[in-house]
XYZ file of C-alpha atoms in Angstrom:
619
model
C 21.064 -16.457 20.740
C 17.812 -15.655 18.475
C 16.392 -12.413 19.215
C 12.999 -13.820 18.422
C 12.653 -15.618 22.015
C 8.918 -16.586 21.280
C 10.341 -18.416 18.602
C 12.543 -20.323 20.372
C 10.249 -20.675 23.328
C 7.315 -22.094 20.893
C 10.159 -24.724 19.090
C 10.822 -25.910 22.823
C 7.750 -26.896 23.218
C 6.861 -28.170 19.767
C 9.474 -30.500 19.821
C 7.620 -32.162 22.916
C 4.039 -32.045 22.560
C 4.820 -33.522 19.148
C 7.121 -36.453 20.030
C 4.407 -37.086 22.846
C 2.138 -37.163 20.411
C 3.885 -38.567 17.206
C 3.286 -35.728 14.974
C 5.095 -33.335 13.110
C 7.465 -30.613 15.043
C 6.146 -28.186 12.256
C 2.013 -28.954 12.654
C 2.298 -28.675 16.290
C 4.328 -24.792 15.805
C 1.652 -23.613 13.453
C -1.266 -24.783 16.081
C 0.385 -23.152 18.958
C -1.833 -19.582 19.506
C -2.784 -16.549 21.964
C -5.530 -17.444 24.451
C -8.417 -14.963 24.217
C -8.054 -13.993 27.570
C -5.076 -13.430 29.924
C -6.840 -15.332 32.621
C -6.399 -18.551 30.258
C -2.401 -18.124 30.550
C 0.011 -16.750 27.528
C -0.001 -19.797 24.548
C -2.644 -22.880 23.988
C -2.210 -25.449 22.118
C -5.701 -26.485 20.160
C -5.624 -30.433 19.928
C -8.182 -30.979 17.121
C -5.775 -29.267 15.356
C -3.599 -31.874 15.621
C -5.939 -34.493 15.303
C -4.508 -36.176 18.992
C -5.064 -35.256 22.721
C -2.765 -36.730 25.473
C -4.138 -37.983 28.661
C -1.068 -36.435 30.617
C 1.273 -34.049 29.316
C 4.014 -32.788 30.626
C 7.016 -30.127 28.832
C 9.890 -29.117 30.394
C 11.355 -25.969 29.744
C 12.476 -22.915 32.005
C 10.255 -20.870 30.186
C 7.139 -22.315 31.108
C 5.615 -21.867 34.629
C 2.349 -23.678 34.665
C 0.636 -25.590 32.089
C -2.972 -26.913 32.241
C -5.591 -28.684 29.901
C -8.907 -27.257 29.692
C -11.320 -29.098 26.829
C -9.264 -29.636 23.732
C -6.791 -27.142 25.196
C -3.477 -27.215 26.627
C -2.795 -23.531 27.970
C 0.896 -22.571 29.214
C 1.635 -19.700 31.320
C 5.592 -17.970 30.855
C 7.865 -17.586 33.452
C 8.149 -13.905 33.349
C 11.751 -14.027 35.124
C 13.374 -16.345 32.248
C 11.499 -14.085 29.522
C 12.341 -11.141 30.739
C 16.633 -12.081 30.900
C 16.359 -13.787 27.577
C 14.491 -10.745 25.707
C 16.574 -7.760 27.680
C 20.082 -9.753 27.617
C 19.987 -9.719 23.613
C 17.858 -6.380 22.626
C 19.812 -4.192 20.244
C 18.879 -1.327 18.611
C 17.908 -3.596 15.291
C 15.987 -5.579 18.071
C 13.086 -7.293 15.856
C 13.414 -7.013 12.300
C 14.405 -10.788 11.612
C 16.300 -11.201 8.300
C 15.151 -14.614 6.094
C 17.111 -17.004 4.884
C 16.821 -16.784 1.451
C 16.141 -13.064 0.007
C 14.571 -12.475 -2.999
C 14.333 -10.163 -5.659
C 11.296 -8.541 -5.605
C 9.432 -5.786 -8.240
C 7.060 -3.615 -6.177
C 4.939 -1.743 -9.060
C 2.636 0.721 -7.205
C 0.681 4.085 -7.963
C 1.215 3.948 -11.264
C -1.764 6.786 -12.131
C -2.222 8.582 -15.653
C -0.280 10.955 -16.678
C -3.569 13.773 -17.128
C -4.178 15.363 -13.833
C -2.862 15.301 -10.047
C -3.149 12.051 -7.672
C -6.270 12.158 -5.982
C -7.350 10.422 -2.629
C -7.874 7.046 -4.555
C -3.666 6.987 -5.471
C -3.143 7.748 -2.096
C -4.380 4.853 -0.613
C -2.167 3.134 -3.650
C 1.138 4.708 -2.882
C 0.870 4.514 0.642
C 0.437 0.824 0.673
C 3.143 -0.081 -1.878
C 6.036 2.016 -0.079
C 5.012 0.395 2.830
C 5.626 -3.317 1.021
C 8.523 -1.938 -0.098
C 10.018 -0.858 3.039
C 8.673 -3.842 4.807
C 10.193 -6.600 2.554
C 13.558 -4.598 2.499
C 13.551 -4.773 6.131
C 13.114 -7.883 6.060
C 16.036 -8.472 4.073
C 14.680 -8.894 0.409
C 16.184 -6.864 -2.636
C 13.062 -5.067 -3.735
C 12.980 -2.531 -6.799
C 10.287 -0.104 -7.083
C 8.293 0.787 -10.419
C 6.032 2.824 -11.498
C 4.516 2.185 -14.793
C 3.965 5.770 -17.281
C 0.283 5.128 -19.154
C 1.859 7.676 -21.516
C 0.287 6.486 -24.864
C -3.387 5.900 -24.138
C -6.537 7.894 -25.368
C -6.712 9.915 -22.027
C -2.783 11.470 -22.475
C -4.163 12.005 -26.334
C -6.575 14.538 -25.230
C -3.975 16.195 -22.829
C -1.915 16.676 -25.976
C -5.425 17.866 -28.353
C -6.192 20.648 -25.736
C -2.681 21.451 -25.096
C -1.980 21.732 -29.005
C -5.799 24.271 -29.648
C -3.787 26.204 -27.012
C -0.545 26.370 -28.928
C 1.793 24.137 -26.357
C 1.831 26.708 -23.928
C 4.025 26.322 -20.568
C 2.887 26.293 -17.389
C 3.005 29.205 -15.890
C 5.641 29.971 -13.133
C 4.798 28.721 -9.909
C 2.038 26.810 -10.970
C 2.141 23.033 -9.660
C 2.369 21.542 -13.227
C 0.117 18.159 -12.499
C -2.586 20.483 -11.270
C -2.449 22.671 -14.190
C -2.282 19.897 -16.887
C -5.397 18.311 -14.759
C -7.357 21.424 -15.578
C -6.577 21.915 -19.257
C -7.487 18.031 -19.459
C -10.388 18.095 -17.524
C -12.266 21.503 -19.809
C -10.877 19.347 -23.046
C -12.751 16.344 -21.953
C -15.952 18.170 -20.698
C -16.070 20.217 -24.030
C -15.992 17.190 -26.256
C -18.154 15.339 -24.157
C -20.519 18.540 -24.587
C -20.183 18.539 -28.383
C -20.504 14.851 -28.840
C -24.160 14.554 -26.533
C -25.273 17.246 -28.073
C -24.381 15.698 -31.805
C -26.322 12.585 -30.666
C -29.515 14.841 -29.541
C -30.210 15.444 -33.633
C -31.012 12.149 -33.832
C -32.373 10.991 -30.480
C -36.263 10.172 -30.603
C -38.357 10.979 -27.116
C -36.996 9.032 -23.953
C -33.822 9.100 -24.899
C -33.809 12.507 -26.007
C -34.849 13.670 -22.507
C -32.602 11.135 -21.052
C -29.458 13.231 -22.836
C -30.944 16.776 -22.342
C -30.283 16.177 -18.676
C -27.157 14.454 -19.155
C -25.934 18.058 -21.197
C -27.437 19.781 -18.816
C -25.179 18.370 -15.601
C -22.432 18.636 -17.716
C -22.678 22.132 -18.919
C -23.276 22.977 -14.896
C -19.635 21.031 -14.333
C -18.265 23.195 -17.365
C -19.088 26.437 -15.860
C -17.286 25.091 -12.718
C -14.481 24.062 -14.628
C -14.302 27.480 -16.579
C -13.893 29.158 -13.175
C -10.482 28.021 -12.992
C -8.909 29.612 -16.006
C -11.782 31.303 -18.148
C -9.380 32.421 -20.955
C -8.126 28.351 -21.443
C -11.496 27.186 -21.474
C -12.966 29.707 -23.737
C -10.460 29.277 -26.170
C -11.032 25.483 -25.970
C -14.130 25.664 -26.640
C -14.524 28.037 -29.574
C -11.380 25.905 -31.237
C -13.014 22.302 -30.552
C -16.072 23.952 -31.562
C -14.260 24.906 -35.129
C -12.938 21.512 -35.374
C -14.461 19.285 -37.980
C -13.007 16.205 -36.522
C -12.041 16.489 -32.771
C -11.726 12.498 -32.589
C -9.821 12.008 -36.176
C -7.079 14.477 -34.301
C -6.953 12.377 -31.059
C -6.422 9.099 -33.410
C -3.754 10.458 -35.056
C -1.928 11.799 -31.601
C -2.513 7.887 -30.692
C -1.117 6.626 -34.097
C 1.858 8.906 -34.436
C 2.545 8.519 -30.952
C 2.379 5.095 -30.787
C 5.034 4.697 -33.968
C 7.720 6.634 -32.565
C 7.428 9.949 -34.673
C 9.834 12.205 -33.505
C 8.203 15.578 -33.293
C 5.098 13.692 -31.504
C 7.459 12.149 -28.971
C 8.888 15.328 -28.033
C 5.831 17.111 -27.162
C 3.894 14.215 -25.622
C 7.405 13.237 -23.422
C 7.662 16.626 -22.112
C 3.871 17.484 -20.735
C 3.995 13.629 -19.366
C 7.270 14.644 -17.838
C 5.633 17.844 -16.259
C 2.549 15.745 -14.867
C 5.728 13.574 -13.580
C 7.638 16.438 -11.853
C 3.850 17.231 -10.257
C 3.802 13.754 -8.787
C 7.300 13.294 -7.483
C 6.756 16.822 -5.569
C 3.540 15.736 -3.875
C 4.721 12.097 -3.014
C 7.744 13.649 -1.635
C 5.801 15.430 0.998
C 5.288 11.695 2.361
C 8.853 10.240 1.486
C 8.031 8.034 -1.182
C 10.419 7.668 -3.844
C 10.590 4.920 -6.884
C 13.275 3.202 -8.383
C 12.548 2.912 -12.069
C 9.344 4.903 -13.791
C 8.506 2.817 -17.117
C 6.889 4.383 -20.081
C 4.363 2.001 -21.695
C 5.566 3.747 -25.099
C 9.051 2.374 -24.835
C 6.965 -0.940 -24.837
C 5.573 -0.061 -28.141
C 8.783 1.840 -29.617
C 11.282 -1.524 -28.675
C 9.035 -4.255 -29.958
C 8.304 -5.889 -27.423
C 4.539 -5.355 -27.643
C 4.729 -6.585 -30.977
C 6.767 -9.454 -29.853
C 4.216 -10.103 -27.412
C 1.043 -10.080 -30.158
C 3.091 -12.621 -32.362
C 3.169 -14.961 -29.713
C -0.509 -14.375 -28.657
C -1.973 -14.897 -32.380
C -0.113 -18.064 -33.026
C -1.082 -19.089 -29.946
C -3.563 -22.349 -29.407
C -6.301 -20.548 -27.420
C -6.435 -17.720 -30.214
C -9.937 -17.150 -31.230
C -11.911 -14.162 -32.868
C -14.197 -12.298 -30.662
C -16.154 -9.518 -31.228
C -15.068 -9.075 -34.587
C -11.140 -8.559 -33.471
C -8.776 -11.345 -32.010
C -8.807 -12.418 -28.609
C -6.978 -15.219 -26.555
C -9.583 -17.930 -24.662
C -8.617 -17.910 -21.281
C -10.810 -20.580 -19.878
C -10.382 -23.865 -22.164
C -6.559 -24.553 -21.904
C -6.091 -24.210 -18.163
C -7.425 -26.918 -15.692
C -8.178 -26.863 -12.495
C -4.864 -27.595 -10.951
C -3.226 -24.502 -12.912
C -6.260 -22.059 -11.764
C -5.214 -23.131 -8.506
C -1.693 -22.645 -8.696
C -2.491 -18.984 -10.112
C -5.488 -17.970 -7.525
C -8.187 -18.220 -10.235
C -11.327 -18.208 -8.004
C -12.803 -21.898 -8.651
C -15.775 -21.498 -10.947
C -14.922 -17.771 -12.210
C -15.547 -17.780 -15.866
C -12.774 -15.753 -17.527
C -13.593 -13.315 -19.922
C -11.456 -13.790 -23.344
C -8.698 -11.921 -23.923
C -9.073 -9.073 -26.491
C -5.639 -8.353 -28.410
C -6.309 -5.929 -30.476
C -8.682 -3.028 -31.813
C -10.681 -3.440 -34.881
C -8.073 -1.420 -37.031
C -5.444 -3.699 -35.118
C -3.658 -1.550 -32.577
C -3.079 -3.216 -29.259
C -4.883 -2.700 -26.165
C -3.750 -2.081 -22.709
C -3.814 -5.643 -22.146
C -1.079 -6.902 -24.376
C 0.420 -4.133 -23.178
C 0.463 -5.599 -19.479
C 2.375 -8.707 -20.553
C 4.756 -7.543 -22.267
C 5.425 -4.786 -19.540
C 5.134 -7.804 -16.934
C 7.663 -9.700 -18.691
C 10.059 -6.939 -18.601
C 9.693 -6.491 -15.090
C 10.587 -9.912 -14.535
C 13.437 -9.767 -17.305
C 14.925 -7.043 -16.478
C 15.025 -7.329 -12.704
C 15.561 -10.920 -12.624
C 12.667 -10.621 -9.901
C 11.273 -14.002 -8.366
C 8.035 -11.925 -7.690
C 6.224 -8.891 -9.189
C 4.056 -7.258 -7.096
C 0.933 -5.281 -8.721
C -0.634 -2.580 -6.415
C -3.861 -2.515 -8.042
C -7.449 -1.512 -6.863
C -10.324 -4.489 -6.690
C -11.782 -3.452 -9.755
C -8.604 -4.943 -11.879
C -9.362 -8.481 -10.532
C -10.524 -9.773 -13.364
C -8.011 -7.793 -15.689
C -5.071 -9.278 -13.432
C -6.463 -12.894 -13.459
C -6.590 -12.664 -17.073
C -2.780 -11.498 -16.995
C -1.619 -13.879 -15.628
C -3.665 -16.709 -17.330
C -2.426 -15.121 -20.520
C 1.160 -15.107 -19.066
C 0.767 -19.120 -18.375
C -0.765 -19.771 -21.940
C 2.125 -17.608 -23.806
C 4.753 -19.821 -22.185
C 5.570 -18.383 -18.893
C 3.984 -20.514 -16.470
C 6.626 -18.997 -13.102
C 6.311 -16.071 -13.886
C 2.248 -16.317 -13.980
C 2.551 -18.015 -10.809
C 4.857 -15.557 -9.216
C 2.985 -12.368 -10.221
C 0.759 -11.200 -7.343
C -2.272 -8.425 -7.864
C -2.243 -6.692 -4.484
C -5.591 -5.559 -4.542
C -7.231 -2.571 -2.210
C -10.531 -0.841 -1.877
C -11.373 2.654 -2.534
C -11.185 5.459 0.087
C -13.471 8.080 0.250
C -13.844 11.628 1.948
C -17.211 11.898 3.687
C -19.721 13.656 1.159
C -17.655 13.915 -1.850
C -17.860 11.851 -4.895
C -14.922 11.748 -8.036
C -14.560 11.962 -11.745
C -10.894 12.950 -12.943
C -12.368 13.270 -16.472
C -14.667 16.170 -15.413
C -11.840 17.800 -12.988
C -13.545 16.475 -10.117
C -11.596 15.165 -7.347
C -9.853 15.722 -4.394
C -6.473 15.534 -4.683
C -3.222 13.910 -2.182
C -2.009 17.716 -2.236
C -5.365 18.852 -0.388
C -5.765 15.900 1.481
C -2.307 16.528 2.527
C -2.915 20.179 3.604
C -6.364 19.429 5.049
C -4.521 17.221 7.516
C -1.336 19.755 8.108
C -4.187 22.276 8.462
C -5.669 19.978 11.511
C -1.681 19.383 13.139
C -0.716 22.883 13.188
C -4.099 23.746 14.548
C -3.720 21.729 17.539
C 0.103 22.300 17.957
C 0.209 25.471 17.790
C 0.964 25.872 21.809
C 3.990 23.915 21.633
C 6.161 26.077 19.789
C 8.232 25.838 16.493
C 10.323 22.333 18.062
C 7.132 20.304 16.337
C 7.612 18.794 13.119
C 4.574 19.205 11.265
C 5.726 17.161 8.121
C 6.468 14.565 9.660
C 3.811 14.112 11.690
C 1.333 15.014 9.025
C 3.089 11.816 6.866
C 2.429 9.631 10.266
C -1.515 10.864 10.084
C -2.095 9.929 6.340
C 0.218 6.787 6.574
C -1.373 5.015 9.592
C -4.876 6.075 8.436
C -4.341 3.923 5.313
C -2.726 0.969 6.491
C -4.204 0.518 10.074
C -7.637 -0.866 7.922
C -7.053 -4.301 5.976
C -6.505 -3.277 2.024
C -9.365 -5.310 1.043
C -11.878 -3.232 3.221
C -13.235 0.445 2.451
C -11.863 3.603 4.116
C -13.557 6.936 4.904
C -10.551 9.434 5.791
C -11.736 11.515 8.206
C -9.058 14.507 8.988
C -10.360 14.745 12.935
C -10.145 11.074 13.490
C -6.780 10.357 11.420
C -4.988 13.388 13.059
C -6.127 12.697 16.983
C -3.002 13.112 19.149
C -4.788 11.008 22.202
C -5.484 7.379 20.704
C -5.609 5.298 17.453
C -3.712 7.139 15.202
C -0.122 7.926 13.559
C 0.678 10.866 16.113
C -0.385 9.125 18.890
C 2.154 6.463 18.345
C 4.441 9.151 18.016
C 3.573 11.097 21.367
C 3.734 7.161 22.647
C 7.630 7.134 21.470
C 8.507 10.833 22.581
C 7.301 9.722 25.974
C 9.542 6.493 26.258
C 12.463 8.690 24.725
C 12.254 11.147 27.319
C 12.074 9.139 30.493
C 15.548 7.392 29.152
C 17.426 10.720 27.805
C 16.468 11.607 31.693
C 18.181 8.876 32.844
C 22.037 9.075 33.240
C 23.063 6.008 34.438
C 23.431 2.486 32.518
C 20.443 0.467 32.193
C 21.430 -3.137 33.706
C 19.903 -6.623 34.273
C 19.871 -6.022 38.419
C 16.018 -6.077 38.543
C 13.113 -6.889 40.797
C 11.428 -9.425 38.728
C 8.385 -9.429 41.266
C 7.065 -5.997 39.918
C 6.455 -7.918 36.676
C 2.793 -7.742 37.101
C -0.495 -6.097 35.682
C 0.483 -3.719 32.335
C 4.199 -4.421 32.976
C 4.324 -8.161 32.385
C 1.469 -7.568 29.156
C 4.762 -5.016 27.932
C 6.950 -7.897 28.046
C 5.023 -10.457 26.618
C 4.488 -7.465 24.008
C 7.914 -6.519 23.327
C 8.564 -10.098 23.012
C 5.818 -10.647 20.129
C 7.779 -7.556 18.047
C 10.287 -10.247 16.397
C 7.064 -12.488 15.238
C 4.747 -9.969 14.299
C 7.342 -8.191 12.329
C 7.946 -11.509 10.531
C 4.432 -12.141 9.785
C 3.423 -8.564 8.584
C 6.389 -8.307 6.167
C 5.427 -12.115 4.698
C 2.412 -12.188 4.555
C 2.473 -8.378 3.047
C -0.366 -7.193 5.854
C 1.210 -3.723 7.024
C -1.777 -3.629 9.235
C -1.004 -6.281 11.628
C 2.315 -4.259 12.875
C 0.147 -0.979 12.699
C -2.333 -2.552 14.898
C 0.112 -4.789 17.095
C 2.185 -0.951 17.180
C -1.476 0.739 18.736
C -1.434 -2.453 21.240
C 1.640 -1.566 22.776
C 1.455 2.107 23.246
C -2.204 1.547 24.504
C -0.327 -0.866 27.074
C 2.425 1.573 27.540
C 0.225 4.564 28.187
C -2.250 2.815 30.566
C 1.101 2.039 32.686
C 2.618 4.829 32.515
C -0.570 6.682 33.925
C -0.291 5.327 36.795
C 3.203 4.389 37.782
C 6.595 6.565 37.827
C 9.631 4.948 36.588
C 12.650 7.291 37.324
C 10.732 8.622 40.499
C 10.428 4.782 41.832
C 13.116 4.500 45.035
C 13.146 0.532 45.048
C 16.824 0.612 42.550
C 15.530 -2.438 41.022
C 12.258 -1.833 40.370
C 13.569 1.158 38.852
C 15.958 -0.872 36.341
C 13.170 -3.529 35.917
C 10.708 -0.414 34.583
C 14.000 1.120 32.719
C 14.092 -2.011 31.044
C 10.773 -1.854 29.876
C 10.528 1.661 28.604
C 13.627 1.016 26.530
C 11.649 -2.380 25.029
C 9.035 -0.127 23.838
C 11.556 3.030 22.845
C 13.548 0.145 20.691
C 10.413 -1.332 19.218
C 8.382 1.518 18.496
C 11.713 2.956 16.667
C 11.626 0.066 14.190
C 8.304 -0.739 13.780
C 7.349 3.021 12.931
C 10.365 2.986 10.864
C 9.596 0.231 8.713
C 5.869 1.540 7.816
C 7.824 5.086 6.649
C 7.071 7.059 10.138
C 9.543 9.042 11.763
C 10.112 8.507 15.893
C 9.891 12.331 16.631
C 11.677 13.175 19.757
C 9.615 16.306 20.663
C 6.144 17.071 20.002
């Protein structure tokens, strides 16, 4: 017997209406929908949608009470009695999380951030939406690999390694979080030759302008004094050595270049400060139990050829072209419409070319990206890659994949998917990781344990503030659609009372307790009459966990269980205001509530735990 009984109930009557109507089984399942309003009775079937209306209809099926047609409507009301039996005579504790058909492998890349200073607020939002696809396709019965992809051999990790070497390659010191750290020394490196270079262009710079950069300095020599705060002996030794240097940029090249070809000595130092940053990552992503399967190094790209490999294929390509002065791959004239299509181009977008190379003929990131893409395909034998990337890499990721198609991998160009998110912000602030300004996930995290243990602190030592603290941050960042902005507000995101992670953990202590009260055995002997008001919207809830489930982990929208999750308890608490359950005398309206409160117990449990939130059992 299916556990999703909406499922079965909706195929019942598609099989019907559509014979009736000679359509499709399928176009009549897809039209069927929630009425607006309870009033208007539980499913409606829209009839332009299926391009017929009947004059008399009629479906039989125990599950269906009443049925009416009202305008191009046909709205059906449930028998509560056969719902009820068929939902509580087949809940298990895996009640909900359907399994497909046909799994697939899946690569989930996500977070991914430079290897210069800590994760900020912006990587949050990153990380908590990718382990939340990862957990949500596993659930549903994919074989998913997590990745995060090492930007070890880019300019940014070259200035790590120039201010770490005018230091002489110190270690961190003990005790020191060793992301947070290596953000500093970056951040005084970068705001010292940023310093030195405007103020190298003011010899030269004629009136306007001149003012123009005089202000510029100016901010930036404010932000240096901030930064020098934070170690004064580090930054004052920067600066005097940067100052001293003849050629700050020559040095970074050569980290780049001798990086980039595999010398030995240069791939030991660079390898262990990027492993540092590394060890400062994995400690604060921890905190919220996320984890990764594989962490790539774009250098190993470089170092095994396959980068090379890549650029072969790209300049003896058809759509090669020079641009700029450098080569490039046009991205627009080989591809029709019917390929843009079949690799979400936006219809009408003009792509930008493709730039391979720099003028003295070293790759960019971009090559990079498909030869790394590749290998996540290769090496996983993944059906679909999955990029957690912010907006602003549209354009980057449509030419990736356009570039895939041209280079002779048209599946895997059709099969790679740019997740894309908006930016989160904390009210008043603004960020720069190149000037040390940001805040990062470890004081976003302890602003928000700060705001738990503050309004715990009654309840004793039973409450686990981790835990709670990762429900906060998580449901804060997925409860808002990923295309849409987010302000994190700490007071909002940790309010025990409504709309939040902790509230739909209160929600599940409650339903735990009233059952680890009860000592007998919950049974089917119910009174089916006291199926009214918030009890029968719990049912007709509990029985929409199997389908929203579904949907959420398909169409890879975490928010739709988060909100359908809020729904629930919302319904849940409103009842449980106002009625007792193991106080009730009527015997069967005591097992029909029992019932109930384990339907939301059981679906809370697995919903929560597929978004990475723990069902606390005190709090």
């Amino acid at each position: 017997m299916p556990a999703d009984v909406l499922a079965k109930i909706k195929q019942e009557i598609s099989s019907q209406v559509g014979q009736e109507l000679g359509v499709s089984q399928e176009s009549v399942y897809k039209a069927i929908e929630y009425p607006p309003r309870e009033e208007m009775g539980d499913l409606a079937i829209p009839f332009p949608a299926l391009g017929k209306k009947p004059q008399n209809l009629e479906i039989k099926s125990k599950f269906i009470r009443s049925l009416s047609l009202s305008g191009p409507f046909l709205n059906l009301r449930l028998d509560e009695t056969q719902l009820f039996m068929e939902v509580f005579s087949s809940m298990d504790q895996d009640y909900g999380i359907e399994k497909v058909e046909k799994p697939k492998r899946i690569v989930i890349e996500h977070t991914s951030a430079n290897p210069i200073h800590p994760l900020h607020i912006g990587h949050l939002r990153n990380s908590i939406i990718g382990d939340a696809l990862v957990r949500l396709s596993r659930a549903r019965g994919h074989e998913v690999i997590s990745r995060f992809y090492v930007n070890d051999s880019g300019r940014q990790v070259a200035i790590l390694i120039y201010g770490l070497s005018k230091l002489g390659y110190p270690e961190p010191p003990d005790g020191a979080k060793k992301d947070l750290w290596a953000g500093t020394v970056y951040a005084m490196t970068n705001i010292i030759l940023e310093i030195r270079a405007i103020t190298d262009e003011l010899k030269t710079a004629q009136d306007a302008e001149y003012r123009e950069k005089v202000t510029k300095r100016d901010e930036l020599v404010g932000l240096a004094s901030e930064i020098r705060s934070r170690n004064q002996e580090y930054f004052d030794r920067l600066a005097e050595s940067i100052r001293d240097d003849p050629d700050p940029e020559g040095k970074i090249a050569d980290i780049i270049r001798r990086y980039e070809a595999g010398d030995p000595q240069m791939k030991e130092i660079v390898r262990k400060y990027v492993n540092h940053v590394l060890e400062g990552f994995r400690e604060s992503l921890g905190r919220l139990n996320i984890e990764f399967d594989e962490f790539d190094y774009e250098s190993d790209l470089l170092w095994s050829g396959e980068v090379k490999s890549v650029l072969r294929s790209a300049l003896s390509s058809r759509a090669r072209i020079e641009y700029k002065g450098t080569e490039a791959l046009d991205l627009d004239k080989y591809l029709d419409d019917e390929v843009r299509k079949e690799l979400k181009i936006p219809a009408g977008l003009e792509i930008p070319p493709l730039v391979l190379t720099r003028s003295d003929g070293t790759t960019l990131y971009t090559v990079r990206d498909i030869a790394y893409t590749i290998r996540k395909f290769l090496t996983s034998k993944a059906e679909q890659v999955i990029n957690v990337i912010a907006e602003q890499q549209t354009v980057p990721q449509i030419q990736l994949r356009a570039a895939l198609y041209l280079l002779g991998y048209p599946e895997m160009a059709k099969n790679l998917i740019h997740y894309s998110y908006s930016m989160v912000t904390l009210p008043g602030m603004t960020m720069s990781g190149r000037l040390g300004r940001y805040i990062s996930l470890d004081e976003v995290y302890e602003k928000v344990k700060q705001a738990v243990e503050e309004k715990t602190k009654d309840r004793g030592n039973q409450v686990n503030i981790a835990e709670i603290v990762n429900s906060a941050i998580r449901y804060a960042l997925l409860s808002v659609s990923a295309d849409k902005p987010i302000t994190f507000n700490v007071g909002k995101v940790t309010n025990f009372e409504q709309n939040s992670g902790p509230y739909l953990q209160y929600t599940y202590v409650r339903a735990y307790n009233i059952l680890s009260k009860f000592t007998g055995e919950i049974n089917l002997d119910v009174d089916y009459g006291d199926l009214v008001g918030e009890k029968r919207r719990l049912l007709l809830a509990i029985a929409k966990f199997p389908e929203t489930f579904k949907n959420s982990a398909d169409s890879l929208e975490p928010e739709l269980l988060v909100s359908y999750l809020r729904y629930l308890a919302d319904t849940f608490n409103a009842w449980y205001d106002k009625e007792r359950v193991l106080q009730e005398q009527d015997e069967k309206k005591r097992m029909t509530r029992l019932n109930l409160v384990k339907g939301v117990e059981v679906v809370m449990r697995n919903g929560l735990r597929v978004l990475g939130i723990s069902s606390l059992t005190k709090m």
